[in-house]
Amino acid sequence: MGILGIILGLCAATSNSIGYLLSRAFLQKHHQSQFHLLAISHLILGLASVGLAAFLWPENMPPLSDYGLALLGTTGFYLIAQVCFFLALRRTEASRLSPMLGSKIIILALLSVLFLDKSFNSLQWTAIMFSFCGAILLTGAGARVPATAIVLISFTCLGYCLSDINIGKLIPSFQPEMKLIPASLFSTALYFIVCGIVSLVMLLFLKPSKKMWKDAIPFSIFWYTAMLCLFGCFGTVGIVYGNILQSTRGIISVVLAVFISHMGFHGLEQKISRWVLTKRIFAAVLMTTAVAIFKLEMTYQELFEKIADIAENIVT
């Protein structure tokens, strides 16, 4: 299940990165209509989730009191985070903001220790710091991010962290009635149905054009894929390691930015210098190392002993 969780996490990170890029394209095309994109896309996802929820509906559905608060927390904090992120996206490129989301790993780790009775050994804290430093390095590799965008992305990180914690409570609400992956998918479906209801109310006031509906579809597809994979990842490997995996979206966003820039779409992403690219590659190494050493679940002493054993076997 660990390998499956890693695959789901990386798929979520990739779909997230593409979704961020598509959201910026939408905002540029439709004069920064971030609330239109938020409402349209989540109504589409809510409608898609009705069929998924009906298909997965458990025979013995737990009472609302068992999962209602977690569902409300997951949805509410997520929507607040999305609004903050879209507002930040008006002020800078997706490849500048996406790496900054990796800094939420510190917030999430501290919240997990303080309120969820989680504990991490010294090597796992090192992995968390590597992931955080990689995110900071990616953020600093390029033009200065506006102060307003930094404040907005800080609120985004906090909102996502609180939503993630509630995801960790929501999925177990449907177990052991359902297996892990069906429970994760069912939780995602319920979550987007609630988002869809909120979006429907928003659309009564926003009244988007037909062109907006059409242009929101690509973002909706990649965002839905990302969230389905994300819930499965959190349910499989936990929210902290899942977020370390998610921090790789910063690397993916940078790769996409280089590709898009060289393709000539400078309105979406600016060209970067060789020095900036070098810093981003180093950040990628830090994040990849974080993914690997957190998964080891060893102490420093156990790691050094393991390395010594390997070296001894090579020599002999």
PDB file of C-alpha atoms in Angstrom:
ATOM      1  CA  MET A   1       0.000   0.000   0.000  1.00  0.00           C
ATOM      2  CA  GLY A   2       3.009   2.307   0.575  1.00  0.00           C
ATOM      3  CA  ILE A   3       4.016   2.191  -3.102  1.00  0.00           C
ATOM      4  CA  LEU A   4       0.408   2.852  -4.117  1.00  0.00           C
ATOM      5  CA  GLY A   5       0.319   5.878  -1.802  1.00  0.00           C
ATOM      6  CA  ILE A   6       3.531   7.264  -3.330  1.00  0.00           C
ATOM      7  CA  ILE A   7       2.173   6.798  -6.866  1.00  0.00           C
ATOM      8  CA  LEU A   8      -1.107   8.482  -5.904  1.00  0.00           C
ATOM      9  CA  GLY A   9       0.783  11.350  -4.253  1.00  0.00           C
ATOM     10  CA  LEU A  10       2.952  11.970  -7.314  1.00  0.00           C
ATOM     11  CA  CYS A  11      -0.075  11.769  -9.618  1.00  0.00           C
ATOM     12  CA  ALA A  12      -1.858  14.306  -7.408  1.00  0.00           C
ATOM     13  CA  ALA A  13       1.180  16.616  -7.489  1.00  0.00           C
ATOM     14  CA  THR A  14       1.397  16.409 -11.287  1.00  0.00           C
ATOM     15  CA  SER A  15      -2.314  17.054 -11.802  1.00  0.00           C
ATOM     16  CA  ASN A  16      -2.152  19.914  -9.271  1.00  0.00           C
ATOM     17  CA  SER A  17       0.673  21.577 -11.166  1.00  0.00           C
ATOM     18  CA  ILE A  18      -1.129  21.344 -14.495  1.00  0.00           C
ATOM     19  CA  GLY A  19      -4.305  22.596 -12.830  1.00  0.00           C
ATOM     20  CA  TYR A  20      -2.515  25.668 -11.431  1.00  0.00           C
ATOM     21  CA  LEU A  21      -1.212  26.490 -14.900  1.00  0.00           C
ATOM     22  CA  LEU A  22      -4.659  26.073 -16.462  1.00  0.00           C
ATOM     23  CA  SER A  23      -6.200  28.257 -13.759  1.00  0.00           C
ATOM     24  CA  ARG A  24      -3.767  31.081 -14.563  1.00  0.00           C
ATOM     25  CA  ALA A  25      -4.599  30.723 -18.261  1.00  0.00           C
ATOM     26  CA  PHE A  26      -8.315  31.022 -17.405  1.00  0.00           C
ATOM     27  CA  LEU A  27      -7.755  34.087 -15.217  1.00  0.00           C
ATOM     28  CA  GLN A  28      -5.746  35.833 -17.919  1.00  0.00           C
ATOM     29  CA  LYS A  29      -8.313  35.045 -20.584  1.00  0.00           C
ATOM     30  CA  HIS A  30     -11.288  36.170 -18.505  1.00  0.00           C
ATOM     31  CA  HIS A  31      -9.874  39.268 -16.794  1.00  0.00           C
ATOM     32  CA  GLN A  32      -8.984  37.741 -13.422  1.00  0.00           C
ATOM     33  CA  SER A  33     -12.412  36.145 -12.810  1.00  0.00           C
ATOM     34  CA  GLN A  34     -11.139  33.891 -10.004  1.00  0.00           C
ATOM     35  CA  PHE A  35     -14.525  33.467  -8.336  1.00  0.00           C
ATOM     36  CA  HIS A  36     -16.092  32.445 -11.629  1.00  0.00           C
ATOM     37  CA  LEU A  37     -13.465  29.715 -12.054  1.00  0.00           C
ATOM     38  CA  LEU A  38     -13.877  28.544  -8.464  1.00  0.00           C
ATOM     39  CA  ALA A  39     -17.682  28.325  -8.745  1.00  0.00           C
ATOM     40  CA  ILE A  40     -17.901  26.851 -12.261  1.00  0.00           C
ATOM     41  CA  SER A  41     -15.235  24.194 -11.754  1.00  0.00           C
ATOM     42  CA  HIS A  42     -16.578  23.035  -8.405  1.00  0.00           C
ATOM     43  CA  LEU A  43     -20.138  22.824  -9.659  1.00  0.00           C
ATOM     44  CA  ILE A  44     -18.864  20.626 -12.503  1.00  0.00           C
ATOM     45  CA  LEU A  45     -16.953  18.491  -9.998  1.00  0.00           C
ATOM     46  CA  GLY A  46     -19.970  18.341  -7.693  1.00  0.00           C
ATOM     47  CA  LEU A  47     -22.181  17.048 -10.509  1.00  0.00           C
ATOM     48  CA  ALA A  48     -19.558  14.462 -11.476  1.00  0.00           C
ATOM     49  CA  SER A  49     -19.335  13.368  -7.847  1.00  0.00           C
ATOM     50  CA  VAL A  50     -23.054  12.612  -7.564  1.00  0.00           C
ATOM     51  CA  GLY A  51     -22.638   9.578  -9.820  1.00  0.00           C
ATOM     52  CA  LEU A  52     -19.456   8.484  -8.031  1.00  0.00           C
ATOM     53  CA  ALA A  53     -21.112   8.756  -4.604  1.00  0.00           C
ATOM     54  CA  ALA A  54     -24.168   6.815  -5.799  1.00  0.00           C
ATOM     55  CA  PHE A  55     -21.937   4.049  -7.161  1.00  0.00           C
ATOM     56  CA  LEU A  56     -19.878   3.768  -3.960  1.00  0.00           C
ATOM     57  CA  TRP A  57     -22.686   4.378  -1.444  1.00  0.00           C
ATOM     58  CA  PRO A  58     -22.128   1.946   1.464  1.00  0.00           C
ATOM     59  CA  GLU A  59     -24.831  -0.510   2.410  1.00  0.00           C
ATOM     60  CA  ASN A  60     -24.713   0.682   6.020  1.00  0.00           C
ATOM     61  CA  MET A  61     -24.114   4.421   5.745  1.00  0.00           C
ATOM     62  CA  PRO A  62     -22.849   5.819   9.064  1.00  0.00           C
ATOM     63  CA  PRO A  63     -24.944   8.565  10.699  1.00  0.00           C
ATOM     64  CA  LEU A  64     -24.166  12.173   9.770  1.00  0.00           C
ATOM     65  CA  SER A  65     -22.905  12.799  13.304  1.00  0.00           C
ATOM     66  CA  ASP A  66     -19.984  10.427  12.607  1.00  0.00           C
ATOM     67  CA  TYR A  67     -18.595  12.350   9.630  1.00  0.00           C
ATOM     68  CA  GLY A  68     -20.497  15.647   9.293  1.00  0.00           C
ATOM     69  CA  LEU A  69     -18.039  17.831  11.209  1.00  0.00           C
ATOM     70  CA  ALA A  70     -15.031  16.391   9.369  1.00  0.00           C
ATOM     71  CA  LEU A  71     -16.790  16.877   6.025  1.00  0.00           C
ATOM     72  CA  LEU A  72     -17.665  20.467   6.903  1.00  0.00           C
ATOM     73  CA  GLY A  73     -14.087  21.182   8.028  1.00  0.00           C
ATOM     74  CA  THR A  74     -12.582  19.572   4.925  1.00  0.00           C
ATOM     75  CA  THR A  75     -14.835  21.568   2.604  1.00  0.00           C
ATOM     76  CA  GLY A  76     -14.869  24.891   4.430  1.00  0.00           C
ATOM     77  CA  PHE A  77     -11.131  25.247   4.971  1.00  0.00           C
ATOM     78  CA  TYR A  78     -10.451  24.026   1.418  1.00  0.00           C
ATOM     79  CA  LEU A  79     -12.736  26.668  -0.144  1.00  0.00           C
ATOM     80  CA  ILE A  80     -11.132  29.421   1.932  1.00  0.00           C
ATOM     81  CA  ALA A  81      -7.693  28.216   0.802  1.00  0.00           C
ATOM     82  CA  GLN A  82      -8.794  28.113  -2.841  1.00  0.00           C
ATOM     83  CA  VAL A  83     -10.070  31.693  -2.732  1.00  0.00           C
ATOM     84  CA  CYS A  84      -6.779  32.873  -1.211  1.00  0.00           C
ATOM     85  CA  PHE A  85      -4.761  30.933  -3.801  1.00  0.00           C
ATOM     86  CA  PHE A  86      -6.697  32.342  -6.758  1.00  0.00           C
ATOM     87  CA  LEU A  87      -6.296  35.854  -5.364  1.00  0.00           C
ATOM     88  CA  ALA A  88      -2.545  35.249  -5.085  1.00  0.00           C
ATOM     89  CA  LEU A  89      -2.471  33.850  -8.621  1.00  0.00           C
ATOM     90  CA  ARG A  90      -3.647  37.221  -9.913  1.00  0.00           C
ATOM     91  CA  ARG A  91      -0.356  38.704  -8.706  1.00  0.00           C
ATOM     92  CA  THR A  92       2.295  36.248  -9.938  1.00  0.00           C
ATOM     93  CA  GLU A  93       2.973  33.072 -11.959  1.00  0.00           C
ATOM     94  CA  ALA A  94       1.833  29.580 -10.976  1.00  0.00           C
ATOM     95  CA  SER A  95       5.439  28.308 -10.860  1.00  0.00           C
ATOM     96  CA  ARG A  96       6.251  30.967  -8.228  1.00  0.00           C
ATOM     97  CA  LEU A  97       3.290  30.091  -6.006  1.00  0.00           C
ATOM     98  CA  SER A  98       3.160  26.304  -6.272  1.00  0.00           C
ATOM     99  CA  PRO A  99       6.555  25.771  -4.554  1.00  0.00           C
ATOM    100  CA  MET A 100       5.474  28.063  -1.721  1.00  0.00           C
ATOM    101  CA  LEU A 101       2.689  25.619  -0.893  1.00  0.00           C
ATOM    102  CA  GLY A 102       5.428  23.190   0.141  1.00  0.00           C
ATOM    103  CA  SER A 103       6.019  25.356   3.205  1.00  0.00           C
ATOM    104  CA  LYS A 104       2.738  24.096   4.661  1.00  0.00           C
ATOM    105  CA  ILE A 105       4.559  20.888   5.637  1.00  0.00           C
ATOM    106  CA  ILE A 106       5.998  22.711   8.678  1.00  0.00           C
ATOM    107  CA  ILE A 107       2.559  23.970   9.745  1.00  0.00           C
ATOM    108  CA  LEU A 108       1.015  20.544   9.246  1.00  0.00           C
ATOM    109  CA  ALA A 109       3.770  18.740  11.158  1.00  0.00           C
ATOM    110  CA  LEU A 110       3.440  21.110  14.124  1.00  0.00           C
ATOM    111  CA  LEU A 111      -0.366  20.841  14.138  1.00  0.00           C
ATOM    112  CA  SER A 112      -0.092  17.039  13.981  1.00  0.00           C
ATOM    113  CA  VAL A 113       2.238  16.968  16.992  1.00  0.00           C
ATOM    114  CA  LEU A 114       0.266  19.513  19.043  1.00  0.00           C
ATOM    115  CA  PHE A 115      -3.292  18.366  18.353  1.00  0.00           C
ATOM    116  CA  LEU A 116      -3.220  14.871  16.817  1.00  0.00           C
ATOM    117  CA  ASP A 117      -0.696  13.188  19.168  1.00  0.00           C
ATOM    118  CA  LYS A 118       1.609  12.375  16.259  1.00  0.00           C
ATOM    119  CA  SER A 119       5.343  11.956  16.765  1.00  0.00           C
ATOM    120  CA  PHE A 120       8.291  12.002  14.359  1.00  0.00           C
ATOM    121  CA  ASN A 121      11.853  10.837  14.905  1.00  0.00           C
ATOM    122  CA  SER A 122      14.880  13.021  14.187  1.00  0.00           C
ATOM    123  CA  LEU A 123      15.349  11.654  10.671  1.00  0.00           C
ATOM    124  CA  GLN A 124      11.722  12.351   9.775  1.00  0.00           C
ATOM    125  CA  TRP A 125      12.051  15.919  11.095  1.00  0.00           C
ATOM    126  CA  THR A 126      15.097  16.238   8.842  1.00  0.00           C
ATOM    127  CA  ALA A 127      12.947  15.112   5.902  1.00  0.00           C
ATOM    128  CA  ILE A 128      10.324  17.703   6.833  1.00  0.00           C
ATOM    129  CA  MET A 129      12.988  20.435   6.965  1.00  0.00           C
ATOM    130  CA  PHE A 130      14.474  19.301   3.626  1.00  0.00           C
ATOM    131  CA  SER A 131      11.031  19.575   2.063  1.00  0.00           C
ATOM    132  CA  PHE A 132      10.526  23.025   3.595  1.00  0.00           C
ATOM    133  CA  CYS A 133      13.975  24.275   2.532  1.00  0.00           C
ATOM    134  CA  GLY A 134      13.407  22.990  -0.983  1.00  0.00           C
ATOM    135  CA  ALA A 135      10.142  24.941  -1.151  1.00  0.00           C
ATOM    136  CA  ILE A 136      11.831  28.114   0.121  1.00  0.00           C
ATOM    137  CA  LEU A 137      14.696  27.688  -2.347  1.00  0.00           C
ATOM    138  CA  LEU A 138      12.262  27.285  -5.225  1.00  0.00           C
ATOM    139  CA  THR A 139      10.371  30.358  -4.072  1.00  0.00           C
ATOM    140  CA  GLY A 140      13.558  32.417  -3.978  1.00  0.00           C
ATOM    141  CA  ALA A 141      14.746  31.180  -7.376  1.00  0.00           C
ATOM    142  CA  GLY A 142      13.508  33.962  -9.615  1.00  0.00           C
ATOM    143  CA  ALA A 143      11.797  37.340  -9.432  1.00  0.00           C
ATOM    144  CA  ARG A 144      10.558  38.674  -6.100  1.00  0.00           C
ATOM    145  CA  VAL A 145       7.078  37.529  -5.079  1.00  0.00           C
ATOM    146  CA  PRO A 146       4.788  40.472  -4.149  1.00  0.00           C
ATOM    147  CA  ALA A 147       4.179  40.855  -0.410  1.00  0.00           C
ATOM    148  CA  THR A 148       0.405  40.586  -0.895  1.00  0.00           C
ATOM    149  CA  ALA A 149       0.846  37.250  -2.661  1.00  0.00           C
ATOM    150  CA  ILE A 150       3.010  35.969   0.221  1.00  0.00           C
ATOM    151  CA  VAL A 151       0.312  36.874   2.772  1.00  0.00           C
ATOM    152  CA  LEU A 152      -2.378  35.223   0.647  1.00  0.00           C
ATOM    153  CA  ILE A 153      -0.336  32.072   0.126  1.00  0.00           C
ATOM    154  CA  SER A 154       0.280  31.885   3.906  1.00  0.00           C
ATOM    155  CA  PHE A 155      -3.484  31.811   4.485  1.00  0.00           C
ATOM    156  CA  THR A 156      -3.739  29.275   1.656  1.00  0.00           C
ATOM    157  CA  CYS A 157      -1.260  26.984   3.406  1.00  0.00           C
ATOM    158  CA  LEU A 158      -3.089  27.260   6.730  1.00  0.00           C
ATOM    159  CA  GLY A 159      -6.444  26.530   5.067  1.00  0.00           C
ATOM    160  CA  TYR A 160      -5.071  23.513   3.232  1.00  0.00           C
ATOM    161  CA  CYS A 161      -3.458  22.192   6.430  1.00  0.00           C
ATOM    162  CA  LEU A 162      -6.725  22.366   8.368  1.00  0.00           C
ATOM    163  CA  SER A 163      -8.558  20.773   5.436  1.00  0.00           C
ATOM    164  CA  ASP A 164      -5.958  17.983   5.251  1.00  0.00           C
ATOM    165  CA  ILE A 165      -6.332  17.239   8.957  1.00  0.00           C
ATOM    166  CA  ASN A 166     -10.079  16.869   8.472  1.00  0.00           C
ATOM    167  CA  ILE A 167      -9.495  14.581   5.476  1.00  0.00           C
ATOM    168  CA  GLY A 168      -7.532  12.360   7.845  1.00  0.00           C
ATOM    169  CA  LYS A 169     -10.639  12.184  10.051  1.00  0.00           C
ATOM    170  CA  LEU A 170     -13.203  11.916   7.247  1.00  0.00           C
ATOM    171  CA  ILE A 171     -11.887   8.817   5.450  1.00  0.00           C
ATOM    172  CA  PRO A 172     -11.829   6.538   8.556  1.00  0.00           C
ATOM    173  CA  SER A 173     -15.477   7.466   9.190  1.00  0.00           C
ATOM    174  CA  PHE A 174     -16.457   5.077   6.381  1.00  0.00           C
ATOM    175  CA  GLN A 175     -14.232   2.221   7.528  1.00  0.00           C
ATOM    176  CA  PRO A 176     -14.439  -0.713   8.167  1.00  0.00           C
ATOM    177  CA  GLU A 177     -17.687  -0.613   6.166  1.00  0.00           C
ATOM    178  CA  MET A 178     -15.568   0.236   3.094  1.00  0.00           C
ATOM    179  CA  LYS A 179     -12.011  -0.602   2.092  1.00  0.00           C
ATOM    180  CA  LEU A 180      -9.429   2.182   2.048  1.00  0.00           C
ATOM    181  CA  ILE A 181      -9.509   3.215  -1.621  1.00  0.00           C
ATOM    182  CA  PRO A 182     -13.342   3.120  -1.961  1.00  0.00           C
ATOM    183  CA  ALA A 183     -13.597   5.069   1.313  1.00  0.00           C
ATOM    184  CA  SER A 184     -11.148   7.655  -0.046  1.00  0.00           C
ATOM    185  CA  LEU A 185     -13.059   8.006  -3.319  1.00  0.00           C
ATOM    186  CA  PHE A 186     -16.398   8.200  -1.505  1.00  0.00           C
ATOM    187  CA  SER A 187     -15.032  10.899   0.825  1.00  0.00           C
ATOM    188  CA  THR A 188     -13.824  12.878  -2.203  1.00  0.00           C
ATOM    189  CA  ALA A 189     -17.255  12.589  -3.820  1.00  0.00           C
ATOM    190  CA  LEU A 190     -19.108  13.836  -0.714  1.00  0.00           C
ATOM    191  CA  TYR A 191     -16.623  16.657  -0.344  1.00  0.00           C
ATOM    192  CA  PHE A 192     -17.141  17.887  -3.907  1.00  0.00           C
ATOM    193  CA  ILE A 193     -20.925  17.539  -3.650  1.00  0.00           C
ATOM    194  CA  VAL A 194     -20.840  20.002  -0.745  1.00  0.00           C
ATOM    195  CA  CYS A 195     -18.486  22.253  -2.750  1.00  0.00           C
ATOM    196  CA  GLY A 196     -20.921  22.014  -5.667  1.00  0.00           C
ATOM    197  CA  ILE A 197     -23.838  23.177  -3.513  1.00  0.00           C
ATOM    198  CA  VAL A 198     -21.832  26.202  -2.345  1.00  0.00           C
ATOM    199  CA  SER A 199     -20.791  26.890  -5.955  1.00  0.00           C
ATOM    200  CA  LEU A 200     -24.393  26.752  -7.156  1.00  0.00           C
ATOM    201  CA  VAL A 201     -25.310  29.528  -4.720  1.00  0.00           C
ATOM    202  CA  MET A 202     -22.309  31.582  -5.899  1.00  0.00           C
ATOM    203  CA  LEU A 203     -23.292  31.173  -9.563  1.00  0.00           C
ATOM    204  CA  LEU A 204     -26.724  32.655  -8.903  1.00  0.00           C
ATOM    205  CA  PHE A 205     -24.899  35.958  -8.363  1.00  0.00           C
ATOM    206  CA  LEU A 206     -21.899  35.597 -10.712  1.00  0.00           C
ATOM    207  CA  LYS A 207     -23.759  34.594 -13.916  1.00  0.00           C
ATOM    208  CA  PRO A 208     -20.759  33.404 -15.994  1.00  0.00           C
ATOM    209  CA  SER A 209     -20.699  33.364 -19.804  1.00  0.00           C
ATOM    210  CA  LYS A 210     -20.836  30.209 -21.941  1.00  0.00           C
ATOM    211  CA  LYS A 211     -17.181  30.787 -22.861  1.00  0.00           C
ATOM    212  CA  MET A 212     -16.222  30.665 -19.174  1.00  0.00           C
ATOM    213  CA  TRP A 213     -17.984  27.307 -18.750  1.00  0.00           C
ATOM    214  CA  LYS A 214     -16.077  25.870 -21.699  1.00  0.00           C
ATOM    215  CA  ASP A 215     -12.702  27.242 -20.596  1.00  0.00           C
ATOM    216  CA  ALA A 216     -13.149  25.934 -17.037  1.00  0.00           C
ATOM    217  CA  ILE A 217     -13.460  22.294 -18.165  1.00  0.00           C
ATOM    218  CA  PRO A 218      -9.702  21.539 -18.598  1.00  0.00           C
ATOM    219  CA  PHE A 219      -8.931  22.885 -15.120  1.00  0.00           C
ATOM    220  CA  SER A 220     -11.847  20.905 -13.658  1.00  0.00           C
ATOM    221  CA  ILE A 221     -10.614  17.615 -15.155  1.00  0.00           C
ATOM    222  CA  PHE A 222      -7.079  17.950 -13.809  1.00  0.00           C
ATOM    223  CA  TRP A 223      -8.243  19.279 -10.437  1.00  0.00           C
ATOM    224  CA  TYR A 224     -10.657  16.387  -9.957  1.00  0.00           C
ATOM    225  CA  THR A 225      -7.928  13.897 -10.845  1.00  0.00           C
ATOM    226  CA  ALA A 226      -5.604  15.595  -8.366  1.00  0.00           C
ATOM    227  CA  MET A 227      -8.111  15.473  -5.503  1.00  0.00           C
ATOM    228  CA  LEU A 228      -9.100  11.848  -6.098  1.00  0.00           C
ATOM    229  CA  CYS A 229      -5.416  10.894  -5.972  1.00  0.00           C
ATOM    230  CA  LEU A 230      -4.775  13.167  -2.983  1.00  0.00           C
ATOM    231  CA  PHE A 231      -7.497  11.612  -0.813  1.00  0.00           C
ATOM    232  CA  GLY A 232      -6.218   8.143  -1.715  1.00  0.00           C
ATOM    233  CA  CYS A 233      -2.655   9.196  -0.906  1.00  0.00           C
ATOM    234  CA  PHE A 234      -3.595  10.638   2.507  1.00  0.00           C
ATOM    235  CA  GLY A 235      -5.640   7.561   3.341  1.00  0.00           C
ATOM    236  CA  THR A 236      -2.738   5.290   2.401  1.00  0.00           C
ATOM    237  CA  VAL A 237       0.435   6.973   3.718  1.00  0.00           C
ATOM    238  CA  GLY A 238      -0.917   9.659   6.077  1.00  0.00           C
ATOM    239  CA  ILE A 239      -1.251  13.424   5.715  1.00  0.00           C
ATOM    240  CA  VAL A 240       2.331  14.424   6.643  1.00  0.00           C
ATOM    241  CA  TYR A 241       4.126  12.049   4.269  1.00  0.00           C
ATOM    242  CA  GLY A 242       1.389  12.749   1.724  1.00  0.00           C
ATOM    243  CA  ASN A 243       2.255  16.447   1.924  1.00  0.00           C
ATOM    244  CA  ILE A 244       5.959  15.713   1.506  1.00  0.00           C
ATOM    245  CA  LEU A 245       5.008  13.915  -1.701  1.00  0.00           C
ATOM    246  CA  GLN A 246       2.806  16.865  -2.631  1.00  0.00           C
ATOM    247  CA  SER A 247       5.747  19.236  -2.236  1.00  0.00           C
ATOM    248  CA  THR A 248       7.163  17.726  -5.442  1.00  0.00           C
ATOM    249  CA  ARG A 249       4.535  19.743  -7.306  1.00  0.00           C
ATOM    250  CA  GLY A 250       6.973  22.636  -6.909  1.00  0.00           C
ATOM    251  CA  ILE A 251       9.500  20.727  -8.999  1.00  0.00           C
ATOM    252  CA  ILE A 252       6.852  19.714 -11.515  1.00  0.00           C
ATOM    253  CA  SER A 253       5.608  23.306 -11.780  1.00  0.00           C
ATOM    254  CA  VAL A 254       9.161  24.492 -12.464  1.00  0.00           C
ATOM    255  CA  VAL A 255       9.622  21.895 -15.222  1.00  0.00           C
ATOM    256  CA  LEU A 256       6.303  22.914 -16.755  1.00  0.00           C
ATOM    257  CA  ALA A 257       7.306  26.582 -16.480  1.00  0.00           C
ATOM    258  CA  VAL A 258      10.554  25.982 -18.381  1.00  0.00           C
ATOM    259  CA  PHE A 259       8.698  24.064 -21.084  1.00  0.00           C
ATOM    260  CA  ILE A 260       5.914  26.656 -21.426  1.00  0.00           C
ATOM    261  CA  SER A 261       8.365  29.547 -21.446  1.00  0.00           C
ATOM    262  CA  HIS A 262      10.495  27.972 -24.176  1.00  0.00           C
ATOM    263  CA  MET A 263       7.329  27.330 -26.168  1.00  0.00           C
ATOM    264  CA  GLY A 264       6.832  31.096 -26.228  1.00  0.00           C
ATOM    265  CA  PHE A 265       3.910  31.473 -23.793  1.00  0.00           C
ATOM    266  CA  HIS A 266       5.570  34.227 -21.767  1.00  0.00           C
ATOM    267  CA  GLY A 267       2.213  35.533 -20.585  1.00  0.00           C
ATOM    268  CA  LEU A 268       1.882  32.409 -18.438  1.00  0.00           C
ATOM    269  CA  GLU A 269       5.507  31.933 -17.395  1.00  0.00           C
ATOM    270  CA  GLN A 270       8.637  34.085 -17.736  1.00  0.00           C
ATOM    271  CA  LYS A 271      11.983  32.804 -19.000  1.00  0.00           C
ATOM    272  CA  ILE A 272      14.515  31.953 -16.279  1.00  0.00           C
ATOM    273  CA  SER A 273      18.305  32.219 -16.162  1.00  0.00           C
ATOM    274  CA  ARG A 274      20.730  29.302 -15.894  1.00  0.00           C
ATOM    275  CA  TRP A 275      21.551  30.276 -12.290  1.00  0.00           C
ATOM    276  CA  VAL A 276      17.894  30.182 -11.309  1.00  0.00           C
ATOM    277  CA  LEU A 277      17.530  26.804 -13.018  1.00  0.00           C
ATOM    278  CA  THR A 278      20.537  25.497 -11.021  1.00  0.00           C
ATOM    279  CA  LYS A 279      18.965  26.607  -7.730  1.00  0.00           C
ATOM    280  CA  ARG A 280      15.725  24.910  -8.690  1.00  0.00           C
ATOM    281  CA  ILE A 281      17.530  21.668  -9.522  1.00  0.00           C
ATOM    282  CA  PHE A 282      19.184  21.735  -6.077  1.00  0.00           C
ATOM    283  CA  ALA A 283      15.764  22.301  -4.513  1.00  0.00           C
ATOM    284  CA  ALA A 284      14.501  19.281  -6.439  1.00  0.00           C
ATOM    285  CA  VAL A 285      17.304  17.164  -4.952  1.00  0.00           C
ATOM    286  CA  LEU A 286      16.364  18.305  -1.428  1.00  0.00           C
ATOM    287  CA  MET A 287      12.701  17.433  -1.954  1.00  0.00           C
ATOM    288  CA  THR A 288      13.473  14.054  -3.498  1.00  0.00           C
ATOM    289  CA  THR A 289      15.749  13.268  -0.561  1.00  0.00           C
ATOM    290  CA  ALA A 290      12.959  14.271   1.833  1.00  0.00           C
ATOM    291  CA  VAL A 291      10.551  11.847   0.145  1.00  0.00           C
ATOM    292  CA  ALA A 292      13.074   9.031   0.457  1.00  0.00           C
ATOM    293  CA  ILE A 293      14.304   9.463   4.030  1.00  0.00           C
ATOM    294  CA  PHE A 294      10.855  10.093   5.555  1.00  0.00           C
ATOM    295  CA  LYS A 295       9.702   6.778   4.124  1.00  0.00           C
ATOM    296  CA  LEU A 296      12.656   4.953   5.743  1.00  0.00           C
ATOM    297  CA  GLU A 297      11.093   5.443   9.198  1.00  0.00           C
ATOM    298  CA  MET A 298      14.518   4.981  10.801  1.00  0.00           C
ATOM    299  CA  THR A 299      16.475   6.857  13.434  1.00  0.00           C
ATOM    300  CA  TYR A 300      19.855   8.337  12.538  1.00  0.00           C
ATOM    301  CA  GLN A 301      21.610   5.487  14.363  1.00  0.00           C
ATOM    302  CA  GLU A 302      19.662   2.847  12.432  1.00  0.00           C
ATOM    303  CA  LEU A 303      20.404   4.648   9.156  1.00  0.00           C
ATOM    304  CA  PHE A 304      24.147   4.840   9.862  1.00  0.00           C
ATOM    305  CA  GLU A 305      24.192   1.171  10.864  1.00  0.00           C
ATOM    306  CA  LYS A 306      22.407   0.282   7.633  1.00  0.00           C
ATOM    307  CA  ILE A 307      24.910   2.297   5.578  1.00  0.00           C
ATOM    308  CA  ALA A 308      27.796   0.623   7.430  1.00  0.00           C
ATOM    309  CA  ASP A 309      26.371  -2.825   6.694  1.00  0.00           C
ATOM    310  CA  ILE A 310      26.012  -1.998   3.002  1.00  0.00           C
ATOM    311  CA  ALA A 311      29.571  -0.638   2.860  1.00  0.00           C
ATOM    312  CA  GLU A 312      30.910  -3.709   4.620  1.00  0.00           C
ATOM    313  CA  ASN A 313      29.140  -6.029   2.175  1.00  0.00           C
ATOM    314  CA  ILE A 314      30.571  -4.088  -0.769  1.00  0.00           C
ATOM    315  CA  VAL A 315      34.112  -4.276   0.613  1.00  0.00           C
ATOM    316  CA  THR A 316      33.923  -7.983   1.421  1.00  0.00           C
TER     317      THR A 316
END
